[in-house]
Amino acid sequence: GHGGPLLQEVDSNPYLGVNISNDLQWKTHISKITKKANSTLGFIKRNLKHAPQESKRIAYIALVHSTLECAAIVWDPYKQDDIKSLEKIQRHAARFIKNEYKSRHECFITDTLKELNLPVLQQRRAEKRLVMLYKIARGYGTGHKS
């Protein structure tokens, strides 16, 4: 024989909840989590329409934000449209939490995210990556509790 079975090539493969595609781009994964996050946000919007602001915020962080951040160090996107599609969800959420859909003012979203203590996702991923690199450099994460 020829030394065992051949591996089948696939377009993308989920590994520990992260979709790794054969071109090592993150489009598949990002569109998958964007879809999931959007439908969860829709669910929250329908069910918590009249809930207090803080309840909406907690629901967003627990159910949507966590989806957007899961293993994000690994798939941290560098393409603008990928980055935008993730931030867009958080911007929609901010409007919903504040119950303010009219304001088109440039600073509105920036100020609202600050006020709700929701850092820009891209910034959060950068910070987490720095922490991870620091830990690797210091030899943490090899069986140590950190």
mmCIF file with all atom_site columns, C-alpha atoms in Angstrom:
data_model
loop_
_atom_site.group_PDB
_atom_site.id
_atom_site.type_symbol
_atom_site.label_atom_id
_atom_site.label_alt_id
_atom_site.label_comp_id
_atom_site.label_asym_id
_atom_site.label_entity_id
_atom_site.label_seq_id
_atom_site.pdbx_PDB_ins_code
_atom_site.Cartn_x
_atom_site.Cartn_y
_atom_site.Cartn_z
_atom_site.occupancy
_atom_site.B_iso_or_equiv
_atom_site.pdbx_formal_charge
_atom_site.auth_seq_id
_atom_site.auth_comp_id
_atom_site.auth_asym_id
_atom_site.auth_atom_id
_atom_site.pdbx_PDB_model_num
ATOM 1   C CA . GLY A 1 1   ? 0.000   0.000  0.000  1.00 0.00 ? 1   GLY A CA 1
ATOM 2   C CA . HIS A 1 2   ? 0.877   3.652  0.106  1.00 0.00 ? 2   HIS A CA 1
ATOM 3   C CA . GLY A 1 3   ? 1.390   4.137  3.829  1.00 0.00 ? 3   GLY A CA 1
ATOM 4   C CA . GLY A 1 4   ? -2.135  4.730  5.130  1.00 0.00 ? 4   GLY A CA 1
ATOM 5   C CA . PRO A 1 5   ? -5.230  6.686  4.158  1.00 0.00 ? 5   PRO A CA 1
ATOM 6   C CA . LEU A 1 6   ? -5.009  10.090 2.520  1.00 0.00 ? 6   LEU A CA 1
ATOM 7   C CA . LEU A 1 7   ? -6.263  13.084 4.438  1.00 0.00 ? 7   LEU A CA 1
ATOM 8   C CA . GLN A 1 8   ? -9.330  14.660 2.934  1.00 0.00 ? 8   GLN A CA 1
ATOM 9   C CA . GLU A 1 9   ? -8.987  18.357 2.129  1.00 0.00 ? 9   GLU A CA 1
ATOM 10  C CA . VAL A 1 10  ? -11.817 20.544 3.379  1.00 0.00 ? 10  VAL A CA 1
ATOM 11  C CA . ASP A 1 11  ? -12.608 24.227 2.891  1.00 0.00 ? 11  ASP A CA 1
ATOM 12  C CA . SER A 1 12  ? -12.875 24.889 6.591  1.00 0.00 ? 12  SER A CA 1
ATOM 13  C CA . ASN A 1 13  ? -12.812 22.895 9.764  1.00 0.00 ? 13  ASN A CA 1
ATOM 14  C CA . PRO A 1 14  ? -14.026 23.843 13.246 1.00 0.00 ? 14  PRO A CA 1
ATOM 15  C CA . TYR A 1 15  ? -11.351 23.315 15.897 1.00 0.00 ? 15  TYR A CA 1
ATOM 16  C CA . LEU A 1 16  ? -12.178 24.188 19.508 1.00 0.00 ? 16  LEU A CA 1
ATOM 17  C CA . GLY A 1 17  ? -14.996 26.387 18.208 1.00 0.00 ? 17  GLY A CA 1
ATOM 18  C CA . VAL A 1 18  ? -12.788 28.263 15.757 1.00 0.00 ? 18  VAL A CA 1
ATOM 19  C CA . ASN A 1 19  ? -13.323 27.731 12.041 1.00 0.00 ? 19  ASN A CA 1
ATOM 20  C CA . ILE A 1 20  ? -9.973  27.280 10.363 1.00 0.00 ? 20  ILE A CA 1
ATOM 21  C CA . SER A 1 21  ? -10.188 27.549 6.583  1.00 0.00 ? 21  SER A CA 1
ATOM 22  C CA . ASN A 1 22  ? -7.767  26.061 4.074  1.00 0.00 ? 22  ASN A CA 1
ATOM 23  C CA . ASP A 1 23  ? -6.567  29.499 2.917  1.00 0.00 ? 23  ASP A CA 1
ATOM 24  C CA . LEU A 1 24  ? -5.949  30.507 6.560  1.00 0.00 ? 24  LEU A CA 1
ATOM 25  C CA . GLN A 1 25  ? -8.239  33.507 6.122  1.00 0.00 ? 25  GLN A CA 1
ATOM 26  C CA . TRP A 1 26  ? -10.801 34.114 8.830  1.00 0.00 ? 26  TRP A CA 1
ATOM 27  C CA . LYS A 1 27  ? -13.727 35.067 6.584  1.00 0.00 ? 27  LYS A CA 1
ATOM 28  C CA . THR A 1 28  ? -15.632 31.802 7.221  1.00 0.00 ? 28  THR A CA 1
ATOM 29  C CA . HIS A 1 29  ? -15.164 32.018 10.960 1.00 0.00 ? 29  HIS A CA 1
ATOM 30  C CA . ILE A 1 30  ? -15.966 35.713 11.164 1.00 0.00 ? 30  ILE A CA 1
ATOM 31  C CA . SER A 1 31  ? -19.114 35.413 9.074  1.00 0.00 ? 31  SER A CA 1
ATOM 32  C CA . LYS A 1 32  ? -20.192 32.493 11.250 1.00 0.00 ? 32  LYS A CA 1
ATOM 33  C CA . ILE A 1 33  ? -19.784 34.358 14.548 1.00 0.00 ? 33  ILE A CA 1
ATOM 34  C CA . THR A 1 34  ? -21.224 37.563 13.058 1.00 0.00 ? 34  THR A CA 1
ATOM 35  C CA . LYS A 1 35  ? -24.337 35.608 12.072 1.00 0.00 ? 35  LYS A CA 1
ATOM 36  C CA . LYS A 1 36  ? -24.584 34.006 15.500 1.00 0.00 ? 36  LYS A CA 1
ATOM 37  C CA . ALA A 1 37  ? -24.006 37.310 17.324 1.00 0.00 ? 37  ALA A CA 1
ATOM 38  C CA . ASN A 1 38  ? -26.562 39.110 15.146 1.00 0.00 ? 38  ASN A CA 1
ATOM 39  C CA . SER A 1 39  ? -29.272 36.540 15.722 1.00 0.00 ? 39  SER A CA 1
ATOM 40  C CA . THR A 1 40  ? -28.590 36.521 19.475 1.00 0.00 ? 40  THR A CA 1
ATOM 41  C CA . LEU A 1 41  ? -28.775 40.330 19.503 1.00 0.00 ? 41  LEU A CA 1
ATOM 42  C CA . GLY A 1 42  ? -32.088 40.077 17.644 1.00 0.00 ? 42  GLY A CA 1
ATOM 43  C CA . PHE A 1 43  ? -33.344 37.684 20.314 1.00 0.00 ? 43  PHE A CA 1
ATOM 44  C CA . ILE A 1 44  ? -32.313 40.098 23.099 1.00 0.00 ? 44  ILE A CA 1
ATOM 45  C CA . LYS A 1 45  ? -33.923 43.038 21.278 1.00 0.00 ? 45  LYS A CA 1
ATOM 46  C CA . ARG A 1 46  ? -37.231 41.195 20.938 1.00 0.00 ? 46  ARG A CA 1
ATOM 47  C CA . ASN A 1 47  ? -37.297 39.958 24.529 1.00 0.00 ? 47  ASN A CA 1
ATOM 48  C CA . LEU A 1 48  ? -35.766 42.856 26.444 1.00 0.00 ? 48  LEU A CA 1
ATOM 49  C CA . LYS A 1 49  ? -37.279 45.739 24.504 1.00 0.00 ? 49  LYS A CA 1
ATOM 50  C CA . HIS A 1 50  ? -38.675 47.357 27.676 1.00 0.00 ? 50  HIS A CA 1
ATOM 51  C CA . ALA A 1 51  ? -36.039 46.163 30.124 1.00 0.00 ? 51  ALA A CA 1
ATOM 52  C CA . PRO A 1 52  ? -33.860 48.630 32.047 1.00 0.00 ? 52  PRO A CA 1
ATOM 53  C CA . GLN A 1 53  ? -30.640 49.745 30.372 1.00 0.00 ? 53  GLN A CA 1
ATOM 54  C CA . GLU A 1 54  ? -28.381 47.793 32.734 1.00 0.00 ? 54  GLU A CA 1
ATOM 55  C CA . SER A 1 55  ? -30.284 44.537 32.069 1.00 0.00 ? 55  SER A CA 1
ATOM 56  C CA . LYS A 1 56  ? -29.859 45.046 28.327 1.00 0.00 ? 56  LYS A CA 1
ATOM 57  C CA . ARG A 1 57  ? -26.157 45.721 28.821 1.00 0.00 ? 57  ARG A CA 1
ATOM 58  C CA . ILE A 1 58  ? -25.656 42.595 30.948 1.00 0.00 ? 58  ILE A CA 1
ATOM 59  C CA . ALA A 1 59  ? -27.548 40.447 28.423 1.00 0.00 ? 59  ALA A CA 1
ATOM 60  C CA . TYR A 1 60  ? -25.445 41.856 25.572 1.00 0.00 ? 60  TYR A CA 1
ATOM 61  C CA . ILE A 1 61  ? -22.161 41.203 27.383 1.00 0.00 ? 61  ILE A CA 1
ATOM 62  C CA . ALA A 1 62  ? -23.148 37.701 28.476 1.00 0.00 ? 62  ALA A CA 1
ATOM 63  C CA . LEU A 1 63  ? -24.654 36.480 25.225 1.00 0.00 ? 63  LEU A CA 1
ATOM 64  C CA . VAL A 1 64  ? -23.368 38.557 22.308 1.00 0.00 ? 64  VAL A CA 1
ATOM 65  C CA . HIS A 1 65  ? -20.082 40.126 23.374 1.00 0.00 ? 65  HIS A CA 1
ATOM 66  C CA . SER A 1 66  ? -18.845 36.737 24.608 1.00 0.00 ? 66  SER A CA 1
ATOM 67  C CA . THR A 1 67  ? -19.533 35.268 21.142 1.00 0.00 ? 67  THR A CA 1
ATOM 68  C CA . LEU A 1 68  ? -17.596 38.109 19.509 1.00 0.00 ? 68  LEU A CA 1
ATOM 69  C CA . GLU A 1 69  ? -14.621 37.595 21.815 1.00 0.00 ? 69  GLU A CA 1
ATOM 70  C CA . CYS A 1 70  ? -14.360 33.813 22.001 1.00 0.00 ? 70  CYS A CA 1
ATOM 71  C CA . ALA A 1 71  ? -10.783 32.808 21.059 1.00 0.00 ? 71  ALA A CA 1
ATOM 72  C CA . ALA A 1 72  ? -10.438 36.214 19.393 1.00 0.00 ? 72  ALA A CA 1
ATOM 73  C CA . ILE A 1 73  ? -6.668  36.296 19.895 1.00 0.00 ? 73  ILE A CA 1
ATOM 74  C CA . VAL A 1 74  ? -6.438  33.491 17.356 1.00 0.00 ? 74  VAL A CA 1
ATOM 75  C CA . TRP A 1 75  ? -8.599  34.947 14.589 1.00 0.00 ? 75  TRP A CA 1
ATOM 76  C CA . ASP A 1 76  ? -8.030  38.667 15.238 1.00 0.00 ? 76  ASP A CA 1
ATOM 77  C CA . PRO A 1 77  ? -8.885  40.086 11.796 1.00 0.00 ? 77  PRO A CA 1
ATOM 78  C CA . TYR A 1 78  ? -6.644  42.489 9.924  1.00 0.00 ? 78  TYR A CA 1
ATOM 79  C CA . LYS A 1 79  ? -9.008  43.117 6.992  1.00 0.00 ? 79  LYS A CA 1
ATOM 80  C CA . GLN A 1 80  ? -11.060 46.295 7.355  1.00 0.00 ? 80  GLN A CA 1
ATOM 81  C CA . ASP A 1 81  ? -14.369 44.769 6.263  1.00 0.00 ? 81  ASP A CA 1
ATOM 82  C CA . ASP A 1 82  ? -14.000 41.903 8.763  1.00 0.00 ? 82  ASP A CA 1
ATOM 83  C CA . ILE A 1 83  ? -13.154 44.368 11.530 1.00 0.00 ? 83  ILE A CA 1
ATOM 84  C CA . LYS A 1 84  ? -16.116 46.592 10.573 1.00 0.00 ? 84  LYS A CA 1
ATOM 85  C CA . SER A 1 85  ? -18.628 43.750 10.482 1.00 0.00 ? 85  SER A CA 1
ATOM 86  C CA . LEU A 1 86  ? -17.726 42.877 14.090 1.00 0.00 ? 86  LEU A CA 1
ATOM 87  C CA . GLU A 1 87  ? -17.792 46.460 15.357 1.00 0.00 ? 87  GLU A CA 1
ATOM 88  C CA . LYS A 1 88  ? -21.143 47.051 13.630 1.00 0.00 ? 88  LYS A CA 1
ATOM 89  C CA . ILE A 1 89  ? -22.823 44.520 15.927 1.00 0.00 ? 89  ILE A CA 1
ATOM 90  C CA . GLN A 1 90  ? -21.541 46.277 19.012 1.00 0.00 ? 90  GLN A CA 1
ATOM 91  C CA . ARG A 1 91  ? -22.676 49.636 17.612 1.00 0.00 ? 91  ARG A CA 1
ATOM 92  C CA . HIS A 1 92  ? -26.178 48.246 17.041 1.00 0.00 ? 92  HIS A CA 1
ATOM 93  C CA . ALA A 1 93  ? -26.138 46.861 20.572 1.00 0.00 ? 93  ALA A CA 1
ATOM 94  C CA . ALA A 1 94  ? -25.094 50.241 21.995 1.00 0.00 ? 94  ALA A CA 1
ATOM 95  C CA . ARG A 1 95  ? -28.030 51.940 20.272 1.00 0.00 ? 95  ARG A CA 1
ATOM 96  C CA . PHE A 1 96  ? -30.385 49.279 21.585 1.00 0.00 ? 96  PHE A CA 1
ATOM 97  C CA . ILE A 1 97  ? -29.031 49.479 25.155 1.00 0.00 ? 97  ILE A CA 1
ATOM 98  C CA . LYS A 1 98  ? -29.380 53.283 25.122 1.00 0.00 ? 98  LYS A CA 1
ATOM 99  C CA . ASN A 1 99  ? -32.647 53.088 23.191 1.00 0.00 ? 99  ASN A CA 1
ATOM 100 C CA . GLU A 1 100 ? -31.340 55.799 20.843 1.00 0.00 ? 100 GLU A CA 1
ATOM 101 C CA . TYR A 1 101 ? -31.699 55.127 17.130 1.00 0.00 ? 101 TYR A CA 1
ATOM 102 C CA . LYS A 1 102 ? -31.947 58.646 15.783 1.00 0.00 ? 102 LYS A CA 1
ATOM 103 C CA . SER A 1 103 ? -28.628 60.279 16.559 1.00 0.00 ? 103 SER A CA 1
ATOM 104 C CA . ARG A 1 104 ? -26.320 60.293 13.547 1.00 0.00 ? 104 ARG A CA 1
ATOM 105 C CA . HIS A 1 105 ? -23.761 62.439 15.327 1.00 0.00 ? 105 HIS A CA 1
ATOM 106 C CA . GLU A 1 106 ? -20.192 61.253 14.763 1.00 0.00 ? 106 GLU A CA 1
ATOM 107 C CA . CYS A 1 107 ? -19.313 61.151 18.471 1.00 0.00 ? 107 CYS A CA 1
ATOM 108 C CA . PHE A 1 108 ? -22.549 59.515 19.591 1.00 0.00 ? 108 PHE A CA 1
ATOM 109 C CA . ILE A 1 109 ? -21.384 55.907 19.285 1.00 0.00 ? 109 ILE A CA 1
ATOM 110 C CA . THR A 1 110 ? -17.892 56.609 20.595 1.00 0.00 ? 110 THR A CA 1
ATOM 111 C CA . ASP A 1 111 ? -19.285 58.381 23.651 1.00 0.00 ? 111 ASP A CA 1
ATOM 112 C CA . THR A 1 112 ? -21.966 55.745 24.192 1.00 0.00 ? 112 THR A CA 1
ATOM 113 C CA . LEU A 1 113 ? -19.460 52.878 24.068 1.00 0.00 ? 113 LEU A CA 1
ATOM 114 C CA . LYS A 1 114 ? -17.310 54.746 26.594 1.00 0.00 ? 114 LYS A CA 1
ATOM 115 C CA . GLU A 1 115 ? -20.274 55.407 28.840 1.00 0.00 ? 115 GLU A CA 1
ATOM 116 C CA . LEU A 1 116 ? -21.403 51.767 28.700 1.00 0.00 ? 116 LEU A CA 1
ATOM 117 C CA . ASN A 1 117 ? -17.817 50.682 29.293 1.00 0.00 ? 117 ASN A CA 1
ATOM 118 C CA . LEU A 1 118 ? -17.665 48.701 26.052 1.00 0.00 ? 118 LEU A CA 1
ATOM 119 C CA . PRO A 1 119 ? -14.199 49.187 24.548 1.00 0.00 ? 119 PRO A CA 1
ATOM 120 C CA . VAL A 1 120 ? -13.829 48.923 20.778 1.00 0.00 ? 120 VAL A CA 1
ATOM 121 C CA . LEU A 1 121 ? -13.508 45.189 20.052 1.00 0.00 ? 121 LEU A CA 1
ATOM 122 C CA . GLN A 1 122 ? -10.377 45.646 17.960 1.00 0.00 ? 122 GLN A CA 1
ATOM 123 C CA . GLN A 1 123 ? -8.711  47.413 20.888 1.00 0.00 ? 123 GLN A CA 1
ATOM 124 C CA . ARG A 1 124 ? -9.720  44.595 23.266 1.00 0.00 ? 124 ARG A CA 1
ATOM 125 C CA . ARG A 1 125 ? -8.239  41.976 20.946 1.00 0.00 ? 125 ARG A CA 1
ATOM 126 C CA . ALA A 1 126 ? -5.001  43.948 20.723 1.00 0.00 ? 126 ALA A CA 1
ATOM 127 C CA . GLU A 1 127 ? -4.774  44.183 24.523 1.00 0.00 ? 127 GLU A CA 1
ATOM 128 C CA . LYS A 1 128 ? -5.465  40.463 24.962 1.00 0.00 ? 128 LYS A CA 1
ATOM 129 C CA . ARG A 1 129 ? -2.830  39.633 22.367 1.00 0.00 ? 129 ARG A CA 1
ATOM 130 C CA . LEU A 1 130 ? -0.269  41.761 24.193 1.00 0.00 ? 130 LEU A CA 1
ATOM 131 C CA . VAL A 1 131 ? -1.081  40.009 27.477 1.00 0.00 ? 131 VAL A CA 1
ATOM 132 C CA . MET A 1 132 ? -0.708  36.622 25.791 1.00 0.00 ? 132 MET A CA 1
ATOM 133 C CA . LEU A 1 133 ? 2.618   37.560 24.180 1.00 0.00 ? 133 LEU A CA 1
ATOM 134 C CA . TYR A 1 134 ? 3.853   38.890 27.517 1.00 0.00 ? 134 TYR A CA 1
ATOM 135 C CA . LYS A 1 135 ? 2.896   35.618 29.234 1.00 0.00 ? 135 LYS A CA 1
ATOM 136 C CA . ILE A 1 136 ? 4.624   33.581 26.535 1.00 0.00 ? 136 ILE A CA 1
ATOM 137 C CA . ALA A 1 137 ? 7.735   35.724 26.845 1.00 0.00 ? 137 ALA A CA 1
ATOM 138 C CA . ARG A 1 138 ? 7.695   35.276 30.624 1.00 0.00 ? 138 ARG A CA 1
ATOM 139 C CA . GLY A 1 139 ? 7.143   31.530 30.302 1.00 0.00 ? 139 GLY A CA 1
ATOM 140 C CA . TYR A 1 140 ? 3.620   31.483 31.725 1.00 0.00 ? 140 TYR A CA 1
ATOM 141 C CA . GLY A 1 141 ? 0.920   29.279 30.321 1.00 0.00 ? 141 GLY A CA 1
ATOM 142 C CA . THR A 1 142 ? 3.080   26.170 30.494 1.00 0.00 ? 142 THR A CA 1
ATOM 143 C CA . GLY A 1 143 ? 1.216   24.445 33.255 1.00 0.00 ? 143 GLY A CA 1
ATOM 144 C CA . HIS A 1 144 ? 1.361   27.477 35.549 1.00 0.00 ? 144 HIS A CA 1
ATOM 145 C CA . LYS A 1 145 ? -1.830  28.989 36.856 1.00 0.00 ? 145 LYS A CA 1
ATOM 146 C CA . SER A 1 146 ? -1.915  32.558 35.644 1.00 0.00 ? 146 SER A CA 1
#
